[in-house]
Amino acid sequence: MEKIATREAYGKALAQLGEERADVVVLDADLAKSTKTIDFAKRFPERFFDMGVAEANMVGTAAGFAAAGKIPFCSTFAVFAAGRAFDQIRQSVANTRLNVKIAATHAGLTVGEDGSSHQSVEDIALMRSLPNMTVFVPADAVEVYGAVRAAVNINGPVYIRLGRSAVPILHDQGFSFTPGKAVKLRSGNDAAVIACGIMVAEA
């Protein structure tokens, strides 16, 4: 079974989106090679902003872009996006319902190589607690493409949770991503198993 990291798919989807939408800008916190926003940066350097190791400033800048009519995608590791910049997301993005998209990579426990300081296990709980915030946790590369396209069409804040490691592709290319809709992958009569993100393949 083919495997692709959801962060890899994000980079490609974002670069495609840049071809179609001149109002999309991308901000990163000095992690473009890891978050894969480097794909967008190479193609559209005039719309890419490396904010350095300053996640709170990145989110505040993104709020300014959104207030000026742009559609900013912010990227960093999930532990920094949801943790370090939580106050700025809460006050400057969620409460004001600004059109900021936060795509956080290296989420969950699978970043074992980076140590426990980088293992974000609370980011979904933090983001879903915010007003006006839509949360997407794609299970594979195909869902990532759908999530990025859905995010740009939602007028308001969106959090997209992405992983570091390669995961199996579960859907064919004809899959239609619908926000808020569960997808049944297998039928049975003994139990209901519900999962999101990288745990879908495991489940």
mmCIF file of C-alpha atoms in Angstrom, residues 43-201:
data_model
loop_
_atom_site.group_PDB
_atom_site.id
_atom_site.type_symbol
_atom_site.label_atom_id
_atom_site.label_comp_id
_atom_site.label_asym_id
_atom_site.label_seq_id
_atom_site.Cartn_x
_atom_site.Cartn_y
_atom_site.Cartn_z
ATOM 1 C CA ARG A 43 6.893 29.002 -6.729
ATOM 2 C CA PHE A 44 5.529 32.169 -5.141
ATOM 3 C CA PRO A 45 8.321 33.843 -3.155
ATOM 4 C CA GLU A 46 6.495 37.181 -3.190
ATOM 5 C CA ARG A 47 3.583 35.600 -1.290
ATOM 6 C CA PHE A 48 5.645 33.590 1.196
ATOM 7 C CA PHE A 49 6.741 35.032 4.543
ATOM 8 C CA ASP A 50 9.205 33.313 6.878
ATOM 9 C CA MET A 51 8.390 34.824 10.255
ATOM 10 C CA GLY A 52 11.258 33.178 12.104
ATOM 11 C CA VAL A 53 10.829 31.402 15.430
ATOM 12 C CA ALA A 54 7.998 33.754 16.403
ATOM 13 C CA GLU A 55 4.722 31.874 16.164
ATOM 14 C CA ALA A 56 2.671 34.466 18.050
ATOM 15 C CA ASN A 57 3.877 37.168 15.675
ATOM 16 C CA MET A 58 3.125 34.891 12.711
ATOM 17 C CA VAL A 59 -0.513 34.484 13.798
ATOM 18 C CA GLY A 60 -0.876 38.217 14.460
ATOM 19 C CA THR A 61 0.529 38.987 11.010
ATOM 20 C CA ALA A 62 -1.815 36.431 9.463
ATOM 21 C CA ALA A 63 -4.740 38.162 11.179
ATOM 22 C CA GLY A 64 -3.624 41.403 9.547
ATOM 23 C CA PHE A 65 -3.445 39.755 6.138
ATOM 24 C CA ALA A 66 -6.952 38.335 6.632
ATOM 25 C CA ALA A 67 -8.308 41.720 7.720
ATOM 26 C CA ALA A 68 -6.866 43.135 4.476
ATOM 27 C CA GLY A 69 -8.670 40.548 2.337
ATOM 28 C CA LYS A 70 -5.969 37.902 1.874
ATOM 29 C CA ILE A 71 -6.299 34.212 2.793
ATOM 30 C CA PRO A 72 -3.271 33.368 4.942
ATOM 31 C CA PHE A 73 -2.108 29.822 5.644
ATOM 32 C CA CYS A 74 0.121 29.647 8.748
ATOM 33 C CA SER A 75 2.331 26.624 9.301
ATOM 34 C CA THR A 76 4.555 25.346 12.079
ATOM 35 C CA PHE A 77 4.680 22.267 14.281
ATOM 36 C CA ALA A 78 1.395 21.529 16.065
ATOM 37 C CA VAL A 79 2.933 21.908 19.513
ATOM 38 C CA PHE A 80 3.906 25.495 18.671
ATOM 39 C CA ALA A 81 0.810 26.406 16.644
ATOM 40 C CA ALA A 82 -1.710 25.288 19.238
ATOM 41 C CA GLY A 83 0.416 25.872 22.323
ATOM 42 C CA ARG A 84 2.745 28.823 21.920
ATOM 43 C CA ALA A 85 0.353 30.874 19.787
ATOM 44 C CA PHE A 86 -2.907 29.898 21.504
ATOM 45 C CA ASP A 87 -3.627 33.357 22.913
ATOM 46 C CA GLN A 88 -3.123 35.047 19.549
ATOM 47 C CA ILE A 89 -5.314 32.455 17.801
ATOM 48 C CA ARG A 90 -8.006 32.884 20.442
ATOM 49 C CA GLN A 91 -8.029 36.677 20.544
ATOM 50 C CA SER A 92 -6.951 37.776 17.060
ATOM 51 C CA VAL A 93 -8.360 34.980 14.890
ATOM 52 C CA ALA A 94 -11.133 32.910 16.501
ATOM 53 C CA ASN A 95 -12.988 35.585 18.480
ATOM 54 C CA THR A 96 -12.896 37.945 15.510
ATOM 55 C CA ARG A 97 -13.693 35.150 13.023
ATOM 56 C CA LEU A 98 -10.882 36.170 10.713
ATOM 57 C CA ASN A 99 -10.184 34.095 7.634
ATOM 58 C CA VAL A 100 -6.911 32.517 8.844
ATOM 59 C CA LYS A 101 -5.960 28.909 8.090
ATOM 60 C CA ILE A 102 -3.545 27.181 10.473
ATOM 61 C CA ALA A 103 -1.960 24.025 9.069
ATOM 62 C CA ALA A 104 0.048 22.384 11.841
ATOM 63 C CA THR A 105 2.413 19.514 11.103
ATOM 64 C CA HIS A 106 4.255 16.981 13.282
ATOM 65 C CA ALA A 107 1.149 16.467 15.418
ATOM 66 C CA GLY A 108 0.675 13.659 17.913
ATOM 67 C CA LEU A 109 3.053 11.029 19.262
ATOM 68 C CA THR A 110 4.685 10.005 15.988
ATOM 69 C CA VAL A 111 7.395 12.650 16.293
ATOM 70 C CA GLY A 112 9.265 10.393 18.662
ATOM 71 C CA GLU A 113 12.595 11.433 17.173
ATOM 72 C CA ASP A 114 11.980 14.997 18.335
ATOM 73 C CA GLY A 115 11.223 14.073 21.943
ATOM 74 C CA SER A 116 8.257 14.653 24.228
ATOM 75 C CA SER A 117 8.625 18.441 23.994
ATOM 76 C CA HIS A 118 7.404 18.204 20.388
ATOM 77 C CA GLN A 119 4.634 15.637 20.858
ATOM 78 C CA SER A 120 1.423 17.619 20.654
ATOM 79 C CA VAL A 121 -1.417 15.544 22.074
ATOM 80 C CA GLU A 122 -3.658 18.408 23.227
ATOM 81 C CA ASP A 123 -3.891 20.501 20.059
ATOM 82 C CA ILE A 124 -7.246 19.098 18.893
ATOM 83 C CA ALA A 125 -8.791 19.798 22.303
ATOM 84 C CA LEU A 126 -7.403 23.346 22.315
ATOM 85 C CA MET A 127 -8.501 24.227 18.780
ATOM 86 C CA ARG A 128 -11.973 22.703 19.006
ATOM 87 C CA SER A 129 -12.641 24.722 22.170
ATOM 88 C CA LEU A 130 -12.375 28.004 20.259
ATOM 89 C CA PRO A 131 -15.381 29.853 18.831
ATOM 90 C CA ASN A 132 -15.786 29.866 15.031
ATOM 91 C CA MET A 133 -12.901 27.378 14.550
ATOM 92 C CA THR A 134 -13.264 24.482 12.092
ATOM 93 C CA VAL A 135 -10.922 21.544 12.753
ATOM 94 C CA PHE A 136 -9.809 19.070 10.054
ATOM 95 C CA VAL A 137 -7.724 15.978 10.826
ATOM 96 C CA PRO A 138 -7.083 14.304 7.442
ATOM 97 C CA ALA A 139 -6.476 10.538 7.437
ATOM 98 C CA ASP A 140 -4.401 10.422 4.256
ATOM 99 C CA ALA A 141 -2.952 12.458 1.392
ATOM 100 C CA VAL A 142 -6.219 12.407 -0.567
ATOM 101 C CA GLU A 143 -8.113 13.897 2.377
ATOM 102 C CA VAL A 144 -5.421 16.560 2.755
ATOM 103 C CA TYR A 145 -6.086 17.850 -0.776
ATOM 104 C CA GLY A 146 -9.795 17.973 0.044
ATOM 105 C CA ALA A 147 -9.206 19.656 3.397
ATOM 106 C CA VAL A 148 -7.017 22.396 1.913
ATOM 107 C CA ARG A 149 -9.620 23.123 -0.774
ATOM 108 C CA ALA A 150 -12.442 23.086 1.777
ATOM 109 C CA ALA A 151 -10.467 25.380 4.095
ATOM 110 C CA VAL A 152 -9.934 28.060 1.462
ATOM 111 C CA ASN A 153 -13.679 28.108 0.784
ATOM 112 C CA ILE A 154 -14.658 28.481 4.444
ATOM 113 C CA ASN A 155 -14.951 32.111 5.484
ATOM 114 C CA GLY A 156 -13.408 31.849 8.917
ATOM 115 C CA PRO A 157 -10.623 30.185 10.887
ATOM 116 C CA VAL A 158 -9.607 26.604 10.132
ATOM 117 C CA TYR A 159 -7.117 24.317 11.881
ATOM 118 C CA ILE A 160 -5.681 21.467 9.780
ATOM 119 C CA ARG A 161 -3.780 18.821 11.768
ATOM 120 C CA LEU A 162 -1.025 17.026 9.855
ATOM 121 C CA GLY A 163 1.515 14.324 10.648
ATOM 122 C CA ARG A 164 5.222 13.836 10.129
ATOM 123 C CA SER A 165 5.336 10.170 9.120
ATOM 124 C CA ALA A 166 4.151 8.549 5.896
ATOM 125 C CA VAL A 167 0.711 6.948 6.216
ATOM 126 C CA PRO A 168 -1.253 4.614 3.905
ATOM 127 C CA ILE A 169 -3.474 6.123 1.213
ATOM 128 C CA LEU A 170 -6.988 4.965 2.060
ATOM 129 C CA HIS A 171 -9.086 6.780 -0.547
ATOM 130 C CA ASP A 172 -9.038 6.760 -4.330
ATOM 131 C CA GLN A 173 -8.585 9.975 -6.303
ATOM 132 C CA GLY A 174 -12.340 10.305 -6.815
ATOM 133 C CA PHE A 175 -12.942 10.742 -3.077
ATOM 134 C CA SER A 176 -15.034 13.789 -2.179
ATOM 135 C CA PHE A 177 -14.083 15.527 1.077
ATOM 136 C CA THR A 178 -17.145 16.909 2.871
ATOM 137 C CA PRO A 179 -16.573 18.937 6.060
ATOM 138 C CA GLY A 180 -18.509 17.611 9.046
ATOM 139 C CA LYS A 181 -19.356 14.281 7.407
ATOM 140 C CA ALA A 182 -18.113 10.925 8.684
ATOM 141 C CA VAL A 183 -16.784 8.414 6.158
ATOM 142 C CA LYS A 184 -17.554 4.710 6.578
ATOM 143 C CA LEU A 185 -14.590 2.616 5.458
ATOM 144 C CA ARG A 186 -15.763 -0.821 6.555
ATOM 145 C CA SER A 187 -19.061 -2.362 7.700
ATOM 146 C CA GLY A 188 -19.628 -4.775 10.578
ATOM 147 C CA ASN A 189 -22.006 -5.698 13.390
ATOM 148 C CA ASP A 190 -19.847 -6.058 16.497
ATOM 149 C CA ALA A 191 -18.645 -2.553 17.325
ATOM 150 C CA ALA A 192 -18.367 0.991 16.035
ATOM 151 C CA VAL A 193 -14.750 2.129 15.734
ATOM 152 C CA ILE A 194 -14.314 5.850 15.161
ATOM 153 C CA ALA A 195 -10.927 7.385 14.371
ATOM 154 C CA CYS A 196 -9.323 10.413 12.781
ATOM 155 C CA GLY A 197 -5.965 11.283 11.280
ATOM 156 C CA ILE A 198 -3.238 8.666 11.257
ATOM 157 C CA MET A 199 -5.296 6.408 13.543
ATOM 158 C CA VAL A 200 -7.787 5.688 10.739
ATOM 159 C CA ALA A 201 -5.374 3.309 9.004
#
